[in-house]
Structure formats: C-alpha cells, structure tokens
PDB file of C-alpha atoms in Angstrom:
ATOM      1  CA  THR V   1      -0.124  -0.140  -0.321  1.00  0.00           C
ATOM      2  CA  CYS V   2       2.673   2.334   0.744  1.00  0.00           C
ATOM      3  CA  CYS V   3       4.465   1.851  -2.831  1.00  0.00           C
ATOM      4  CA  LEU V   4       0.989   2.536  -4.370  1.00  0.00           C
ATOM      5  CA  TYR V   5       0.640   5.636  -1.956  1.00  0.00           C
ATOM      6  CA  ARG V   6       4.944   6.874  -3.631  1.00  0.00           C
ATOM      7  CA  ALA V   7       3.958   5.910  -6.880  1.00  0.00           C
ATOM      8  CA  VAL V   8       0.371   7.526  -7.002  1.00  0.00           C
ATOM      9  CA  CYS V   9       2.116  10.647  -5.406  1.00  0.00           C
ATOM     10  CA  TRP V  10       5.361  10.747  -8.430  1.00  0.00           C
ATOM     11  CA  HIS V  11       2.881  10.342 -11.141  1.00  0.00           C
ATOM     12  CA  CYS V  12       0.668  13.389  -9.789  1.00  0.00           C
ATOM     13  CA  MET V  13       3.620  15.470  -9.092  1.00  0.00           C
ATOM     14  CA  GLY V  14       4.538  15.246 -12.880  1.00  0.00           C
ATOM     15  CA  TYR V  15       1.063  15.666 -13.567  1.00  0.00           C
ATOM     16  CA  PHE V  16       0.921  18.752 -11.546  1.00  0.00           C
ATOM     17  CA  PHE V  17       3.825  19.759 -13.632  1.00  0.00           C
ATOM     18  CA  ILE V  18       1.982  19.806 -17.114  1.00  0.00           C
ATOM     19  CA  PHE V  19      -0.582  22.001 -15.188  1.00  0.00           C
ATOM     20  CA  MET V  20       1.974  24.617 -14.143  1.00  0.00           C
ATOM     21  CA  ALA V  21       3.369  24.342 -18.034  1.00  0.00           C
ATOM     22  CA  VAL V  22      -0.212  25.488 -19.654  1.00  0.00           C
ATOM     23  CA  CYS V  23      -0.929  27.920 -16.959  1.00  0.00           C
ATOM     24  CA  THR V  24       2.895  29.153 -17.628  1.00  0.00           C
ATOM     25  CA  PHE V  25       1.666  29.635 -21.629  1.00  0.00           C
ATOM     26  CA  PHE V  26      -1.537  31.415 -21.025  1.00  0.00           C
ATOM     27  CA  THR V  27       0.731  33.898 -19.296  1.00  0.00           C
ATOM     28  CA  LEU V  28       3.369  33.646 -22.134  1.00  0.00           C
ATOM     29  CA  LEU V  29       0.978  35.010 -23.631  1.00  0.00           C
ATOM     30  CA  PHE V  30       1.071  38.373 -22.367  1.00  0.00           C
ATOM     31  CA  GLU V  31       4.445  38.486 -20.781  1.00  0.00           C
ATOM     32  CA  ASN V  32       7.992  37.756 -22.363  1.00  0.00           C
ATOM     33  CA  VAL V  33       9.967  35.653 -19.520  1.00  0.00           C
ATOM     34  CA  PRO V  34      11.630  38.352 -17.901  1.00  0.00           C
ATOM     35  CA  TYR V  35      15.548  38.353 -17.956  1.00  0.00           C
ATOM     36  CA  GLY V  36      17.609  39.127 -20.532  1.00  0.00           C
ATOM     37  CA  ARG V  37      16.743  41.631 -22.895  1.00  0.00           C
ATOM     38  CA  TYR V  38      13.634  41.698 -21.258  1.00  0.00           C
ATOM     39  CA  ALA V  39      14.855  42.087 -17.898  1.00  0.00           C
ATOM     40  CA  SER V  40      12.482  44.921 -16.072  1.00  0.00           C
ATOM     41  CA  GLY V  41      12.437  46.647 -12.795  1.00  0.00           C
ATOM     42  CA  LYS V  42       9.023  46.216 -12.175  1.00  0.00           C
ATOM     43  CA  TYR V  43      10.551  42.287 -11.576  1.00  0.00           C
ATOM     44  CA  GLY V  44      12.826  43.207  -8.295  1.00  0.00           C
ATOM     45  CA  PHE V  45      16.358  44.403  -7.706  1.00  0.00           C
ATOM     46  CA  PRO V  46      18.257  43.448 -10.532  1.00  0.00           C
ATOM     47  CA  ILE V  47      21.399  40.939  -9.693  1.00  0.00           C
ATOM     48  CA  ASN V  48      24.739  40.407 -11.153  1.00  0.00           C
ATOM     49  CA  VAL V  49      24.144  38.259 -14.117  1.00  0.00           C
ATOM     50  CA  LYS V  50      27.052  35.701 -13.443  1.00  0.00           C
ATOM     51  CA  PHE V  51      26.603  35.079 -10.147  1.00  0.00           C
ATOM     52  CA  ALA V  52      22.408  34.722 -11.141  1.00  0.00           C
ATOM     53  CA  TRP V  53      23.085  32.125 -13.675  1.00  0.00           C
ATOM     54  CA  PHE V  54      25.547  29.680 -11.012  1.00  0.00           C
ATOM     55  CA  VAL V  55      23.426  29.940  -8.197  1.00  0.00           C
ATOM     56  CA  GLN V  56      19.763  29.588  -9.486  1.00  0.00           C
ATOM     57  CA  GLU V  57      21.229  26.371 -12.109  1.00  0.00           C
ATOM     58  CA  LEU V  58      23.079  25.474  -9.393  1.00  0.00           C
ATOM     59  CA  PRO V  59      19.935  23.360  -7.503  1.00  0.00           C
ATOM     60  CA  ALA V  60      19.404  21.805 -10.097  1.00  0.00           C
ATOM     61  CA  PHE V  61      22.808  19.779 -10.209  1.00  0.00           C
ATOM     62  CA  MET V  62      23.576  19.939  -6.309  1.00  0.00           C
ATOM     63  CA  VAL V  63      19.748  18.070  -5.330  1.00  0.00           C
ATOM     64  CA  PRO V  64      20.513  15.230  -8.076  1.00  0.00           C
ATOM     65  CA  LEU V  65      24.379  14.801  -6.886  1.00  0.00           C
ATOM     66  CA  TYR V  66      22.961  14.611  -3.434  1.00  0.00           C
ATOM     67  CA  LEU V  67      20.127  12.108  -4.190  1.00  0.00           C
ATOM     68  CA  VAL V  68      22.269   9.729  -6.058  1.00  0.00           C
ATOM     69  CA  LEU V  69      25.504   9.611  -3.653  1.00  0.00           C
ATOM     70  CA  TRP V  70      23.782  10.228  -0.422  1.00  0.00           C
ATOM     71  CA  THR V  71      20.669   8.514  -0.628  1.00  0.00           C
ATOM     72  CA  PRO V  72      19.704   4.357  -0.666  1.00  0.00           C
ATOM     73  CA  SER V  73      19.219   4.155  -4.529  1.00  0.00           C
ATOM     74  CA  ALA V  74      19.112   1.109  -6.253  1.00  0.00           C
ATOM     75  CA  LYS V  75      17.567   1.830  -9.053  1.00  0.00           C
ATOM     76  CA  THR V  76      21.239   3.380 -10.307  1.00  0.00           C
ATOM     77  CA  SER V  77      22.488   0.624 -10.899  1.00  0.00           C
ATOM     78  CA  GLN V  78      20.153  -0.582 -14.145  1.00  0.00           C
ATOM     79  CA  LEU V  79      21.360   0.663 -17.222  1.00  0.00           C
ATOM     80  CA  PRO V  80      18.573   2.575 -18.857  1.00  0.00           C
ATOM     81  CA  ASN V  81      18.535   4.404 -15.362  1.00  0.00           C
ATOM     82  CA  ALA V  82      21.938   5.071 -15.155  1.00  0.00           C
ATOM     83  CA  LEU V  83      22.274   6.822 -18.701  1.00  0.00           C
ATOM     84  CA  LEU V  84      19.403   8.748 -18.723  1.00  0.00           C
ATOM     85  CA  ILE V  85      20.869  10.248 -14.777  1.00  0.00           C
ATOM     86  CA  ALA V  86      24.047  10.770 -17.237  1.00  0.00           C
ATOM     87  CA  MET V  87      22.249  12.695 -20.039  1.00  0.00           C
ATOM     88  CA  TYR V  88      20.718  14.698 -17.549  1.00  0.00           C
ATOM     89  CA  PHE V  89      23.536  15.826 -15.325  1.00  0.00           C
ATOM     90  CA  CYS V  90      26.137  15.897 -18.381  1.00  0.00           C
ATOM     91  CA  HIS V  91      23.763  19.438 -18.960  1.00  0.00           C
ATOM     92  CA  TYR V  92      23.987  20.959 -15.900  1.00  0.00           C
ATOM     93  CA  VAL V  93      27.342  20.037 -14.947  1.00  0.00           C
ATOM     94  CA  GLN V  94      27.490  22.377 -18.232  1.00  0.00           C
ATOM     95  CA  ARG V  95      24.661  24.900 -17.178  1.00  0.00           C
ATOM     96  CA  SER V  96      25.622  24.711 -13.642  1.00  0.00           C
ATOM     97  CA  LEU V  97      29.173  25.357 -13.773  1.00  0.00           C
ATOM     98  CA  VAL V  98      30.831  26.187 -17.024  1.00  0.00           C
ATOM     99  CA  TYR V  99      28.123  28.566 -18.797  1.00  0.00           C
ATOM    100  CA  PRO V 100      27.439  31.219 -16.283  1.00  0.00           C
ATOM    101  CA  PHE V 101      31.251  32.054 -15.988  1.00  0.00           C
ATOM    102  CA  LEU V 102      31.508  32.108 -20.128  1.00  0.00           C
ATOM    103  CA  ILE V 103      28.818  35.157 -19.644  1.00  0.00           C
ATOM    104  CA  ARG V 104      30.003  37.833 -21.654  1.00  0.00           C
ATOM    105  CA  GLY V 105      27.807  40.681 -21.205  1.00  0.00           C
ATOM    106  CA  GLY V 106      24.643  40.846 -20.400  1.00  0.00           C
ATOM    107  CA  LYS V 107      21.815  42.340 -18.399  1.00  0.00           C
ATOM    108  CA  PRO V 108      20.987  42.006 -15.014  1.00  0.00           C
ATOM    109  CA  THR V 109      18.700  39.437 -13.549  1.00  0.00           C
ATOM    110  CA  PRO V 110      15.195  40.555 -11.965  1.00  0.00           C
ATOM    111  CA  VAL V 111      15.163  38.902  -8.488  1.00  0.00           C
ATOM    112  CA  VAL V 112      11.434  37.970  -8.922  1.00  0.00           C
ATOM    113  CA  SER V 113      13.363  35.154 -12.591  1.00  0.00           C
ATOM    114  CA  PHE V 114      16.316  34.806 -10.272  1.00  0.00           C
ATOM    115  CA  VAL V 115      13.437  33.497  -7.442  1.00  0.00           C
ATOM    116  CA  LEU V 116      11.260  31.168  -9.480  1.00  0.00           C
ATOM    117  CA  ALA V 117      14.457  29.645 -11.471  1.00  0.00           C
ATOM    118  CA  ILE V 118      15.989  28.608  -8.020  1.00  0.00           C
ATOM    119  CA  VAL V 119      12.616  27.026  -7.004  1.00  0.00           C
ATOM    120  CA  PHE V 120      12.337  25.344 -10.817  1.00  0.00           C
ATOM    121  CA  CYS V 121      15.860  24.132 -11.003  1.00  0.00           C
ATOM    122  CA  ILE V 122      15.478  22.944  -7.012  1.00  0.00           C
ATOM    123  CA  VAL V 123      11.735  20.689  -7.352  1.00  0.00           C
ATOM    124  CA  ASN V 124      12.664  19.402 -11.308  1.00  0.00           C
ATOM    125  CA  GLY V 125      16.359  18.605 -10.611  1.00  0.00           C
ATOM    126  CA  TYR V 126      14.681  16.621  -7.161  1.00  0.00           C
ATOM    127  CA  MET V 127      11.969  14.924  -9.303  1.00  0.00           C
ATOM    128  CA  GLN V 128      13.795  13.846 -12.274  1.00  0.00           C
ATOM    129  CA  ILE V 129      16.573  12.134 -10.334  1.00  0.00           C
ATOM    130  CA  ARG V 130      14.308  10.802  -7.207  1.00  0.00           C
ATOM    131  CA  TYR V 131      12.388   9.059  -9.998  1.00  0.00           C
ATOM    132  CA  LEU V 132      14.939   7.498 -11.938  1.00  0.00           C
ATOM    133  CA  SER V 133      17.595   6.649  -8.996  1.00  0.00           C
ATOM    134  CA  HIS V 134      14.843   5.423  -6.691  1.00  0.00           C
ATOM    135  CA  TYR V 135      11.294   4.219  -8.869  1.00  0.00           C
ATOM    136  CA  ALA V 136      11.615   3.721 -12.515  1.00  0.00           C
ATOM    137  CA  GLU V 137      11.335   0.591 -13.149  1.00  0.00           C
ATOM    138  CA  TYR V 138      12.138  -0.240 -17.216  1.00  0.00           C
ATOM    139  CA  PRO V 139      11.467  -3.534 -19.512  1.00  0.00           C
ATOM    140  CA  GLU V 140      14.207  -5.646 -20.302  1.00  0.00           C
ATOM    141  CA  GLY V 141      16.318  -4.954 -23.049  1.00  0.00           C
ATOM    142  CA  TRP V 142      14.998  -1.098 -23.151  1.00  0.00           C
ATOM    143  CA  VAL V 143      18.438   0.500 -23.825  1.00  0.00           C
ATOM    144  CA  THR V 144      17.685  -1.533 -27.132  1.00  0.00           C
ATOM    145  CA  HIS V 145      14.015  -0.533 -27.625  1.00  0.00           C
ATOM    146  CA  PRO V 146      13.919   2.254 -30.644  1.00  0.00           C
ATOM    147  CA  CYS V 147      12.049   4.600 -28.338  1.00  0.00           C
ATOM    148  CA  PHE V 148      15.346   4.945 -26.220  1.00  0.00           C
ATOM    149  CA  ILE V 149      18.071   4.856 -29.052  1.00  0.00           C
ATOM    150  CA  ILE V 150      15.646   7.622 -31.360  1.00  0.00           C
ATOM    151  CA  GLY V 151      15.562   9.906 -27.849  1.00  0.00           C
ATOM    152  CA  CYS V 152      19.117   9.079 -26.970  1.00  0.00           C
ATOM    153  CA  ALA V 153      20.299  10.263 -30.185  1.00  0.00           C
ATOM    154  CA  LEU V 154      17.462  13.369 -30.343  1.00  0.00           C
ATOM    155  CA  TRP V 155      19.520  14.424 -26.985  1.00  0.00           C
ATOM    156  CA  LEU V 156      22.743  14.147 -28.155  1.00  0.00           C
ATOM    157  CA  VAL V 157      21.991  16.230 -31.283  1.00  0.00           C
ATOM    158  CA  GLY V 158      20.092  19.002 -29.036  1.00  0.00           C
ATOM    159  CA  TRP V 159      22.803  19.219 -26.734  1.00  0.00           C
ATOM    160  CA  LEU V 160      25.447  19.574 -29.366  1.00  0.00           C
ATOM    161  CA  VAL V 161      23.565  22.369 -31.222  1.00  0.00           C
ATOM    162  CA  ASN V 162      22.902  23.715 -27.829  1.00  0.00           C
ATOM    163  CA  LEU V 163      26.176  24.318 -27.469  1.00  0.00           C
ATOM    164  CA  HIS V 164      27.624  25.144 -30.641  1.00  0.00           C
ATOM    165  CA  SER V 165      24.766  27.949 -30.145  1.00  0.00           C
ATOM    166  CA  ASP V 166      25.523  29.545 -26.978  1.00  0.00           C
ATOM    167  CA  HIS V 167      28.938  29.196 -28.714  1.00  0.00           C
ATOM    168  CA  ILE V 168      28.155  31.560 -31.206  1.00  0.00           C
ATOM    169  CA  LEU V 169      25.958  34.205 -29.578  1.00  0.00           C
ATOM    170  CA  ARG V 170      29.049  34.033 -26.851  1.00  0.00           C
ATOM    171  CA  ASN V 171      31.614  35.198 -30.055  1.00  0.00           C
ATOM    172  CA  LEU V 172      29.159  37.791 -31.695  1.00  0.00           C
ATOM    173  CA  ARG V 173      30.773  40.714 -29.381  1.00  0.00           C
ATOM    174  CA  LYS V 174      34.377  41.176 -29.262  1.00  0.00           C
ATOM    175  CA  PRO V 175      36.350  42.611 -26.143  1.00  0.00           C
ATOM    176  CA  GLY V 176      34.692  46.330 -25.426  1.00  0.00           C
ATOM    177  CA  GLU V 177      31.865  45.894 -27.719  1.00  0.00           C
ATOM    178  CA  THR V 178      28.255  46.159 -26.288  1.00  0.00           C
ATOM    179  CA  GLY V 179      24.807  46.164 -28.155  1.00  0.00           C
ATOM    180  CA  TYR V 180      22.968  43.235 -30.106  1.00  0.00           C
ATOM    181  CA  LYS V 181      24.415  41.865 -33.593  1.00  0.00           C
ATOM    182  CA  ILE V 182      22.460  38.901 -35.697  1.00  0.00           C
ATOM    183  CA  PRO V 183      23.565  35.537 -34.968  1.00  0.00           C
ATOM    184  CA  ARG V 184      25.518  34.083 -37.943  1.00  0.00           C
ATOM    185  CA  GLY V 185      26.291  30.296 -38.521  1.00  0.00           C
ATOM    186  CA  GLY V 186      25.118  27.288 -37.126  1.00  0.00           C
ATOM    187  CA  LEU V 187      21.333  26.680 -37.321  1.00  0.00           C
ATOM    188  CA  PHE V 188      20.915  30.465 -36.687  1.00  0.00           C
ATOM    189  CA  GLU V 189      21.238  30.948 -40.406  1.00  0.00           C
ATOM    190  CA  TYR V 190      17.270  28.986 -40.729  1.00  0.00           C
ATOM    191  CA  VAL V 191      15.944  30.386 -36.974  1.00  0.00           C
ATOM    192  CA  SER V 192      16.254  33.170 -34.219  1.00  0.00           C
ATOM    193  CA  GLY V 193      16.564  30.560 -31.642  1.00  0.00           C
ATOM    194  CA  ALA V 194      18.493  28.026 -32.312  1.00  0.00           C
ATOM    195  CA  ASN V 195      20.034  28.062 -28.789  1.00  0.00           C
ATOM    196  CA  PHE V 196      16.734  27.117 -27.860  1.00  0.00           C
ATOM    197  CA  LEU V 197      15.643  24.898 -30.672  1.00  0.00           C
ATOM    198  CA  GLY V 198      18.535  22.684 -29.106  1.00  0.00           C
ATOM    199  CA  GLU V 199      17.650  22.573 -25.455  1.00  0.00           C
ATOM    200  CA  ILE V 200      13.858  21.975 -26.520  1.00  0.00           C
ATOM    201  CA  THR V 201      15.002  19.036 -29.163  1.00  0.00           C
ATOM    202  CA  GLU V 202      17.722  17.851 -26.218  1.00  0.00           C
ATOM    203  CA  TRP V 203      14.650  17.483 -23.094  1.00  0.00           C
ATOM    204  CA  ALA V 204      12.453  16.025 -26.461  1.00  0.00           C
ATOM    205  CA  GLY V 205      14.656  13.249 -26.629  1.00  0.00           C
ATOM    206  CA  PHE V 206      15.237  12.338 -22.960  1.00  0.00           C
ATOM    207  CA  ALA V 207      11.026  12.570 -22.158  1.00  0.00           C
ATOM    208  CA  LEU V 208      11.418   9.930 -25.441  1.00  0.00           C
ATOM    209  CA  ALA V 209      13.911   7.671 -23.948  1.00  0.00           C
ATOM    210  CA  GLY V 210      12.897   7.733 -20.379  1.00  0.00           C
ATOM    211  CA  HIS V 211       9.401   7.108 -21.699  1.00  0.00           C
ATOM    212  CA  SER V 212       7.322   8.669 -18.142  1.00  0.00           C
ATOM    213  CA  VAL V 213       5.165  11.380 -17.277  1.00  0.00           C
ATOM    214  CA  HIS V 214       7.995  13.098 -15.346  1.00  0.00           C
ATOM    215  CA  SER V 215      10.681  13.422 -17.983  1.00  0.00           C
ATOM    216  CA  THR V 216       7.871  14.633 -20.556  1.00  0.00           C
ATOM    217  CA  SER V 217       6.414  17.269 -18.129  1.00  0.00           C
ATOM    218  CA  PHE V 218      10.411  18.558 -18.314  1.00  0.00           C
ATOM    219  CA  SER V 219      10.142  18.857 -21.782  1.00  0.00           C
ATOM    220  CA  ILE V 220       6.598  19.917 -22.359  1.00  0.00           C
ATOM    221  CA  PHE V 221       7.454  23.067 -19.579  1.00  0.00           C
ATOM    222  CA  THR V 222      10.989  23.690 -21.520  1.00  0.00           C
ATOM    223  CA  LEU V 223       8.931  23.828 -25.051  1.00  0.00           C
ATOM    224  CA  VAL V 224       6.256  26.508 -23.015  1.00  0.00           C
ATOM    225  CA  VAL V 225       9.387  28.318 -21.803  1.00  0.00           C
ATOM    226  CA  LEU V 226      11.545  28.420 -24.865  1.00  0.00           C
ATOM    227  CA  ALA V 227       9.503  28.490 -27.700  1.00  0.00           C
ATOM    228  CA  SER V 228       7.807  31.647 -26.680  1.00  0.00           C
ATOM    229  CA  ARG V 229      11.425  32.966 -26.044  1.00  0.00           C
ATOM    230  CA  ALA V 230      12.531  32.130 -29.640  1.00  0.00           C
ATOM    231  CA  VAL V 231       9.003  33.823 -30.719  1.00  0.00           C
ATOM    232  CA  ALA V 232       9.725  37.383 -28.724  1.00  0.00           C
ATOM    233  CA  HIS V 233      13.583  36.976 -29.838  1.00  0.00           C
ATOM    234  CA  HIS V 234      12.322  36.678 -33.309  1.00  0.00           C
ATOM    235  CA  ARG V 235      10.440  39.466 -33.396  1.00  0.00           C
ATOM    236  CA  TRP V 236      12.756  41.662 -31.282  1.00  0.00           C
ATOM    237  CA  TYR V 237      14.927  40.856 -34.399  1.00  0.00           C
ATOM    238  CA  LEU V 238      13.045  41.929 -37.026  1.00  0.00           C
ATOM    239  CA  ASN V 239      11.802  45.436 -35.006  1.00  0.00           C
ATOM    240  CA  LYS V 240      15.693  46.098 -34.249  1.00  0.00           C
ATOM    241  CA  PHE V 241      17.797  45.451 -37.591  1.00  0.00           C
ATOM    242  CA  GLU V 242      16.512  47.003 -41.394  1.00  0.00           C
ATOM    243  CA  ASP V 243      18.431  43.865 -42.736  1.00  0.00           C
ATOM    244  CA  TYR V 244      18.073  41.041 -40.348  1.00  0.00           C
ATOM    245  CA  PRO V 245      17.559  37.926 -43.126  1.00  0.00           C
ATOM    246  CA  GLU V 246      13.721  37.887 -44.082  1.00  0.00           C
ATOM    247  CA  SER V 247      14.113  33.886 -44.867  1.00  0.00           C
ATOM    248  CA  ARG V 248      15.080  33.360 -41.278  1.00  0.00           C
ATOM    249  CA  LYS V 249      12.215  31.597 -38.893  1.00  0.00           C
ATOM    250  CA  ALA V 250      11.723  31.926 -34.604  1.00  0.00           C
ATOM    251  CA  LEU V 251      11.992  28.134 -34.277  1.00  0.00           C
ATOM    252  CA  ILE V 252      11.888  25.756 -36.259  1.00  0.00           C
ATOM    253  CA  PRO V 253      13.425  26.165 -39.919  1.00  0.00           C
ATOM    254  CA  PHE V 254      11.502  26.514 -42.611  1.00  0.00           C
ATOM    255  CA  VAL V 255       8.499  26.181 -41.083  1.00  0.00           C
ATOM    256  CA  PHE V 256       7.902  29.103 -37.994  1.00  0.00           C
TER     257      PHE V 256
END
C-alpha cells in the first residue's frame, strides 16, 4: 500500500508540472519571461547575471547529486536509469558549473526571475533524479528499444546544437563591444532561436528515452518557455535590424 501511494504521488507530481506548464503558456501570451533583454525593474532589484545564472542553476546539479550519492538509490545500477541520469548531469554540469562563467556582458537578472528559477531547478531536479534513481522500472532490453535509441540520439543532437549556438552568441561581441548583433552561423542561419531549438530537442529526446510523465512534463515545460522566448527574440530582431534575414524563422527551420 505504501509503495502504491508513493507511485501515485510521483505521478501526480509529474501531472502537476504539466498543469503548471499550461498555466505558464497562457501567462507568456501576455508577458515575456523577464530576464536578459526583457528584464524590467518591476520584477525586483537586479542581480549580476553571472552570479544569478550560477546560483539559480546550481540546485539542478546539487540536489540530484545528493540523491545519487547520499541516499539509497538501487535503481542507478540499472543501465537505462544510469544512462538517463548521465544525460541529465551532462547538461547541468555544463549549465551550472561552466556556462555562467563564460557569459560576456548580459543584463542583470531581476530578483523575481532569479527566485523562480531556483525553485524550478530544485523541484525539477529532485523530481527527475529521485524518480530515476529510486522508482523507475524499465523493461528488459529497454536500451535497445527504438524509443530509447531515438531519444538518446535526439538528446545528443540537441545538446550539441545548444552548445554550439551558445558559443556563437558568446562570440558575437569583440572585447569591449556592447549592444546586440545578428547571430550568424550554425542553425542561426535558419532560425532566430537556435539555442532554444537545441535545448527543446535535447529534453524531447530525454522524454522519449525516459518514457515517463516526469521526463515528459520537463520537456513540455521547456517547450513552453523556450518557444515563447524564441518567438519574442524573432520579433525583437525584426524590429531592431532592418537587414535581418527575411528567410529566417523563429524556431523551426522553413516552417515557424
């Protein structure tokens, strides 16, 4: 009975995340996520962008690390679980321990966005890795199933696109330069939100390979937030630059 109750609670947590993603979708129809170029004083005092990124993303690494190393986690010895956990950590080691210190310039982050990001990283990090390390049961041979193989391939492609796109964005400005420039190279030749497309693809692959409501809810949340941001960026570029490439789409090459 206790195990059944826990299983129901874990599934409810995943469905609650999906519900929150739907609420976020409707909110973002009227307001951009308030950080970066859309930062506003009405969302609280500003925090240094490098410090904000490091602190807000760190729980997404530290909470799962604690779960894997310092709690009984028998499921981590199973190959599908171990590979999915490794995929998660591969992203967040880079995002929390590397990416913040490579940022060049960047506007301060309002405290409201900062706090919300911390909460999300704590809750989502706990949900993803607690499920994979303690509860997830995959059928024998799951690592050879098409869903797992395709999901892992999508994750890898998305991760590489995200890294490459971030590299392009970081190097748009030469030392001492300020202001915005049109991104060139890679998938930026086709879409304004190449970095967002990479991360959306990454977590969609993770969801397909993970085959759970928890990984799916994370993928949906990522899609909602980053698709909204890609559309906002595309509109911003079109208004900012008269010579912005007309053929470039917001998020999906040749389509949208």
